[in-house]
Amino acid sequence: LDTIVRKALQLAPAERYGSALQFADDLGRYLRGLPVEARPESARYRLAKLARRHAAATVASGLFVVALVGGVAASLWQAHEARVARERAERHFQAVRQLSAAFLGDVYDAVAQIPGSTGARKLLVDRSLGYLAALERDAQGSVELLRDLGVAYERLGDVQGATMEANLGEREQALASYRRSLALREELVRRAPTSAHRLELLRMQVVLGEWLLSADAAGEARALLEAAARNADAVLAAGVDDAQRRVAAAAYMTHGWSEWVDGRTDRGIARIEQALALYE
């Protein structure tokens, strides 16, 4: 208001209001809370007038901005905490998985050399399976975990009722464990069809096929070993090294045995000759 009065009292006509109407208009603008013409133009002044004119909206907008900034900050902090928790969980997952893999690998193999160690082997496998099963619930889709579980169930089947080594004589349980291992290897190949995974599947097909033949389950063995022979063809076509030759030869040999048992002698001999060539 002082500014309007000072402008109206200026001695120089050019610095005063041009008319009483302009003077009255500026007073009206002041009364309505609008920027007045007598005030030097500035963004800060206009924003201040706007805020006073719309006090409620300004306060609401300010609160909204504060809430928005606070919400973004909280979300960023929660995201940081979630990332830290995920990283911690991943480290825990990998540590437990590696420990179980060590039990099923080097430790198991070392214990297996000790006479009368079947019970100890069973304990190792049971503990490892317990850890892996817990991980499976929390880490669906992990290729590494699928592979470890496949190894674990195969080892369990060996302890329960392998055909060529000391075991607990639990034949039905061994068959269930071998089937579970085979299913896991098949799932592994579907998700990650690498040559290494195909080779593991082929080896498991041979293990279960031999077990079924020894259990006089020739019908189920035949279908499985025919699939194993086809898988051996694919494994050899993808690239040949000694490990692939050895497992493929075992597949052909076992398939040839099943053909012989079923009375298809010529086909059986042909398969066994394939195996012989690979072994040579």
Coordinates of C-alpha atoms in Angstrom, one line a residue:
L1 CA 0.0 0.0 0.0
D2 CA 2.9 2.3 0.8
T3 CA 4.3 1.6 -2.7
I4 CA 1.0 2.6 -4.4
V5 CA 0.8 5.9 -2.3
R6 CA 4.4 6.7 -3.1
K7 CA 3.8 6.2 -6.8
A8 CA 0.7 8.4 -6.7
L9 CA 2.7 11.2 -5.0
Q10 CA 5.7 11.3 -7.4
L11 CA 6.5 14.8 -8.6
A12 CA 7.4 13.8 -12.1
P13 CA 4.2 13.2 -14.1
A14 CA 5.8 10.3 -15.9
E15 CA 6.4 8.5 -12.6
R16 CA 2.8 8.9 -11.4
Y17 CA -0.3 7.0 -12.4
G18 CA -1.5 8.2 -15.7
S19 CA -5.1 8.6 -14.5
A20 CA -7.3 8.3 -11.4
L21 CA -8.7 5.2 -13.1
Q22 CA -5.2 3.5 -13.1
F23 CA -4.8 4.6 -9.4
A24 CA -8.1 3.0 -8.5
D25 CA -7.3 -0.1 -10.5
D26 CA -4.1 -0.6 -8.6
L27 CA -5.9 -0.2 -5.3
G28 CA -8.4 -2.8 -6.5
R29 CA -5.6 -5.2 -7.4
Y30 CA -4.1 -4.8 -3.9
L31 CA -7.5 -5.5 -2.3
R32 CA -7.9 -8.6 -4.4
G33 CA -4.4 -9.9 -3.6
L34 CA -3.1 -9.4 -7.1
P35 CA 0.3 -8.0 -8.0
V36 CA 0.1 -4.2 -8.2
E37 CA 1.5 -2.1 -11.1
A38 CA 3.4 0.1 -8.6
R39 CA 5.6 -2.7 -7.6
P40 CA 8.8 -3.5 -9.6
E41 CA 8.3 -6.7 -11.7
S42 CA 9.9 -9.8 -10.1
A43 CA 9.1 -13.5 -10.1
R44 CA 9.6 -13.8 -6.4
Y45 CA 7.1 -11.0 -5.7
R46 CA 4.5 -12.5 -8.1
L47 CA 4.9 -16.0 -6.5
A48 CA 4.5 -14.5 -3.0
K49 CA 1.3 -12.7 -4.0
L50 CA 0.0 -15.9 -5.6
A51 CA 0.8 -17.9 -2.4
R52 CA -1.0 -15.4 -0.2
R53 CA -4.0 -15.3 -2.6
H54 CA -4.3 -19.1 -2.6
A55 CA -3.1 -19.9 0.9
A56 CA -5.0 -23.1 1.3
A57 CA -3.9 -24.5 -2.1
T58 CA -0.3 -23.4 -1.4
V59 CA -0.2 -25.2 1.9
A60 CA -1.8 -28.3 0.4
S61 CA 0.7 -28.2 -2.5
G62 CA 3.6 -27.8 -0.1
L63 CA 2.4 -30.8 2.0
F64 CA 2.0 -32.8 -1.2
V65 CA 5.5 -32.0 -2.3
V66 CA 6.8 -32.9 1.2
A67 CA 4.9 -36.2 1.2
L68 CA 6.1 -36.9 -2.4
V69 CA 9.7 -36.3 -1.5
G70 CA 9.3 -38.3 1.7
G71 CA 7.7 -41.1 -0.1
V72 CA 10.4 -41.2 -2.8
A73 CA 13.1 -41.2 -0.1
A74 CA 11.3 -44.0 1.8
S75 CA 10.9 -46.0 -1.4
L76 CA 14.6 -45.6 -2.2
W77 CA 15.6 -46.6 1.3
Q78 CA 13.3 -49.7 1.1
A79 CA 14.7 -50.6 -2.3
H80 CA 18.2 -50.3 -0.9
E81 CA 17.3 -52.5 2.1
A82 CA 15.6 -55.1 -0.2
R83 CA 18.7 -55.2 -2.4
V84 CA 20.9 -55.8 0.6
A85 CA 18.6 -58.5 1.9
R86 CA 18.5 -60.2 -1.6
E87 CA 22.3 -60.1 -1.8
R88 CA 22.6 -61.5 1.7
A89 CA 20.0 -64.3 0.8
E90 CA 21.9 -65.1 -2.4
R91 CA 25.2 -65.4 -0.5
H92 CA 23.5 -67.7 2.0
F93 CA 21.9 -69.7 -0.8
Q94 CA 25.2 -70.2 -2.5
A95 CA 27.0 -71.1 0.7
V96 CA 24.5 -73.8 1.7
R97 CA 24.4 -75.1 -1.9
Q98 CA 28.2 -75.4 -2.1
L99 CA 28.3 -77.1 1.3
S100 CA 25.7 -79.7 0.2
A101 CA 27.6 -80.2 -3.1
A102 CA 30.8 -80.8 -1.1
F103 CA 29.0 -83.4 1.1
L104 CA 27.7 -85.1 -2.0
G105 CA 31.0 -84.9 -3.9
D106 CA 34.4 -85.1 -2.3
V107 CA 33.2 -86.0 1.2
Y108 CA 30.9 -88.7 0.0
D109 CA 33.5 -90.2 -2.3
A110 CA 36.1 -90.3 0.5
V111 CA 33.6 -91.9 3.0
A112 CA 32.6 -94.5 0.3
Q113 CA 36.2 -95.9 0.3
I114 CA 35.8 -96.9 4.0
P115 CA 34.5 -100.4 4.5
G116 CA 31.1 -100.5 6.3
S117 CA 30.4 -96.8 5.7
T118 CA 26.9 -97.3 4.1
G119 CA 25.2 -95.7 7.2
A120 CA 27.6 -92.7 7.1
R121 CA 26.9 -92.3 3.4
K122 CA 23.2 -92.3 4.0
L123 CA 23.6 -89.7 6.7
L124 CA 25.6 -87.4 4.4
V125 CA 23.0 -87.7 1.6
D126 CA 20.0 -87.2 4.0
R127 CA 21.5 -84.0 5.5
S128 CA 22.4 -82.7 2.0
L129 CA 18.9 -83.4 0.7
G130 CA 17.4 -81.6 3.7
Y131 CA 19.4 -78.5 2.9
L132 CA 18.7 -78.7 -0.8
A133 CA 15.0 -79.3 -0.4
A134 CA 14.8 -76.2 1.8
L135 CA 16.6 -74.2 -0.8
E136 CA 14.3 -75.5 -3.5
R137 CA 11.3 -74.0 -1.8
D138 CA 13.0 -70.5 -1.8
A139 CA 14.8 -70.6 -5.1
Q140 CA 12.5 -71.9 -7.8
G141 CA 14.2 -72.0 -11.2
S142 CA 17.8 -72.3 -10.1
V143 CA 19.7 -74.4 -12.7
E144 CA 22.5 -75.0 -10.3
L145 CA 20.1 -76.2 -7.6
L146 CA 18.4 -78.6 -10.1
R147 CA 21.7 -80.1 -10.9
D148 CA 22.7 -80.6 -7.2
L149 CA 19.3 -82.2 -6.4
G150 CA 19.7 -84.6 -9.3
V151 CA 23.1 -85.6 -7.9
A152 CA 21.7 -85.9 -4.4
Y153 CA 18.8 -88.2 -5.4
E154 CA 21.1 -90.4 -7.5
R155 CA 23.5 -90.7 -4.5
L156 CA 20.5 -91.5 -2.3
G157 CA 19.4 -94.2 -4.7
D158 CA 22.9 -95.7 -4.6
V159 CA 22.9 -95.9 -0.8
Q160 CA 19.4 -97.3 -0.7
G161 CA 19.8 -100.0 -3.4
A162 CA 22.6 -99.7 -6.0
T163 CA 23.1 -102.9 -8.1
M164 CA 26.9 -103.1 -7.9
E165 CA 27.9 -101.7 -4.5
A166 CA 27.1 -102.0 -0.8
N167 CA 23.6 -100.6 0.0
L168 CA 20.8 -100.7 2.5
G169 CA 18.6 -103.1 0.5
E170 CA 15.8 -100.6 0.2
R171 CA 14.9 -101.4 -3.4
E172 CA 11.6 -99.6 -3.7
Q173 CA 13.1 -96.4 -2.2
A174 CA 16.1 -96.7 -4.5
L175 CA 13.8 -96.9 -7.5
A176 CA 11.9 -93.8 -6.4
S177 CA 15.1 -91.9 -5.8
Y178 CA 16.5 -92.8 -9.2
R179 CA 13.3 -91.8 -10.9
R180 CA 13.4 -88.5 -9.1
S181 CA 17.0 -87.9 -10.2
L182 CA 16.1 -88.7 -13.8
A183 CA 13.1 -86.3 -13.7
L184 CA 15.4 -83.5 -12.4
R185 CA 18.0 -84.2 -15.1
E186 CA 15.2 -84.0 -17.7
E187 CA 14.0 -80.7 -16.3
L188 CA 17.5 -79.4 -16.3
V189 CA 18.0 -80.2 -20.0
R190 CA 14.7 -78.5 -20.8
R191 CA 15.8 -75.4 -19.0
A192 CA 19.4 -75.4 -20.0
P193 CA 20.2 -77.8 -22.9
T194 CA 24.0 -77.7 -22.6
S195 CA 26.1 -80.7 -23.7
A196 CA 27.2 -81.2 -20.0
H197 CA 23.5 -81.4 -18.9
R198 CA 22.7 -83.8 -21.8
L199 CA 25.6 -86.0 -20.7
E200 CA 24.4 -86.1 -17.1
L201 CA 20.9 -87.0 -18.3
L202 CA 22.3 -89.8 -20.5
R203 CA 24.4 -91.2 -17.6
M204 CA 21.3 -91.2 -15.4
Q205 CA 19.3 -93.0 -18.1
V206 CA 21.9 -95.7 -18.2
V207 CA 22.0 -96.0 -14.4
L208 CA 18.2 -96.4 -14.1
G209 CA 18.1 -98.7 -17.2
E210 CA 20.6 -101.0 -15.7
W211 CA 18.8 -101.0 -12.4
L212 CA 15.5 -101.9 -14.1
L213 CA 17.0 -104.7 -16.1
S214 CA 18.5 -106.2 -12.9
A215 CA 15.1 -105.9 -11.3
D216 CA 13.4 -107.8 -14.2
A217 CA 11.5 -104.7 -15.3
A218 CA 12.4 -105.2 -18.9
G219 CA 9.4 -103.3 -20.3
E220 CA 10.2 -100.0 -18.5
A221 CA 13.9 -100.5 -19.1
R222 CA 13.4 -101.0 -22.9
A223 CA 11.6 -97.6 -23.3
L224 CA 14.1 -95.8 -21.2
L225 CA 17.2 -97.3 -22.9
E226 CA 15.8 -96.6 -26.4
A227 CA 15.6 -93.0 -25.3
A228 CA 19.1 -93.3 -23.9
A229 CA 20.4 -94.6 -27.2
R230 CA 18.8 -91.7 -29.1
N231 CA 20.3 -89.3 -26.5
A232 CA 23.7 -90.9 -27.0
D233 CA 23.4 -90.2 -30.8
A234 CA 22.7 -86.5 -30.0
V235 CA 25.5 -86.3 -27.5
L236 CA 28.1 -87.7 -29.9
A237 CA 26.8 -85.5 -32.7
A238 CA 27.3 -82.4 -30.6
G239 CA 31.0 -83.0 -30.1
V240 CA 33.1 -86.0 -28.9
D241 CA 35.5 -86.3 -26.0
D242 CA 36.5 -89.3 -23.8
A243 CA 33.8 -88.6 -21.3
Q244 CA 31.1 -88.5 -24.0
R245 CA 32.4 -91.6 -25.6
R246 CA 32.4 -93.5 -22.3
V247 CA 28.8 -92.6 -21.4
A248 CA 27.5 -93.1 -24.9
A249 CA 29.2 -96.5 -25.0
A250 CA 27.5 -97.5 -21.7
A251 CA 24.2 -96.4 -23.2
Y252 CA 24.7 -98.5 -26.3
M253 CA 25.9 -101.5 -24.3
T254 CA 23.0 -101.4 -21.9
H255 CA 20.5 -100.9 -24.7
G256 CA 22.0 -103.8 -26.5
W257 CA 21.7 -105.9 -23.4
S258 CA 18.0 -105.0 -23.1
E259 CA 17.4 -105.9 -26.8
W260 CA 19.1 -109.3 -26.2
V261 CA 17.0 -110.0 -23.1
D262 CA 13.8 -109.3 -25.3
G263 CA 15.0 -111.8 -27.9
R264 CA 16.1 -109.2 -30.5
T265 CA 19.6 -110.7 -30.7
D266 CA 20.7 -109.1 -33.9
R267 CA 19.7 -105.6 -32.8
G268 CA 21.4 -106.3 -29.5
I269 CA 24.6 -107.3 -31.1
A270 CA 24.6 -104.2 -33.3
R271 CA 24.3 -101.9 -30.3
I272 CA 27.0 -103.7 -28.4
E273 CA 29.3 -103.4 -31.4
Q274 CA 28.7 -99.7 -31.4
A275 CA 29.7 -99.6 -27.8
L276 CA 32.8 -101.7 -28.5
A277 CA 33.9 -99.3 -31.2
L278 CA 33.6 -96.4 -28.8
Y279 CA 35.5 -98.2 -26.1
E280 CA 38.3 -99.1 -28.5

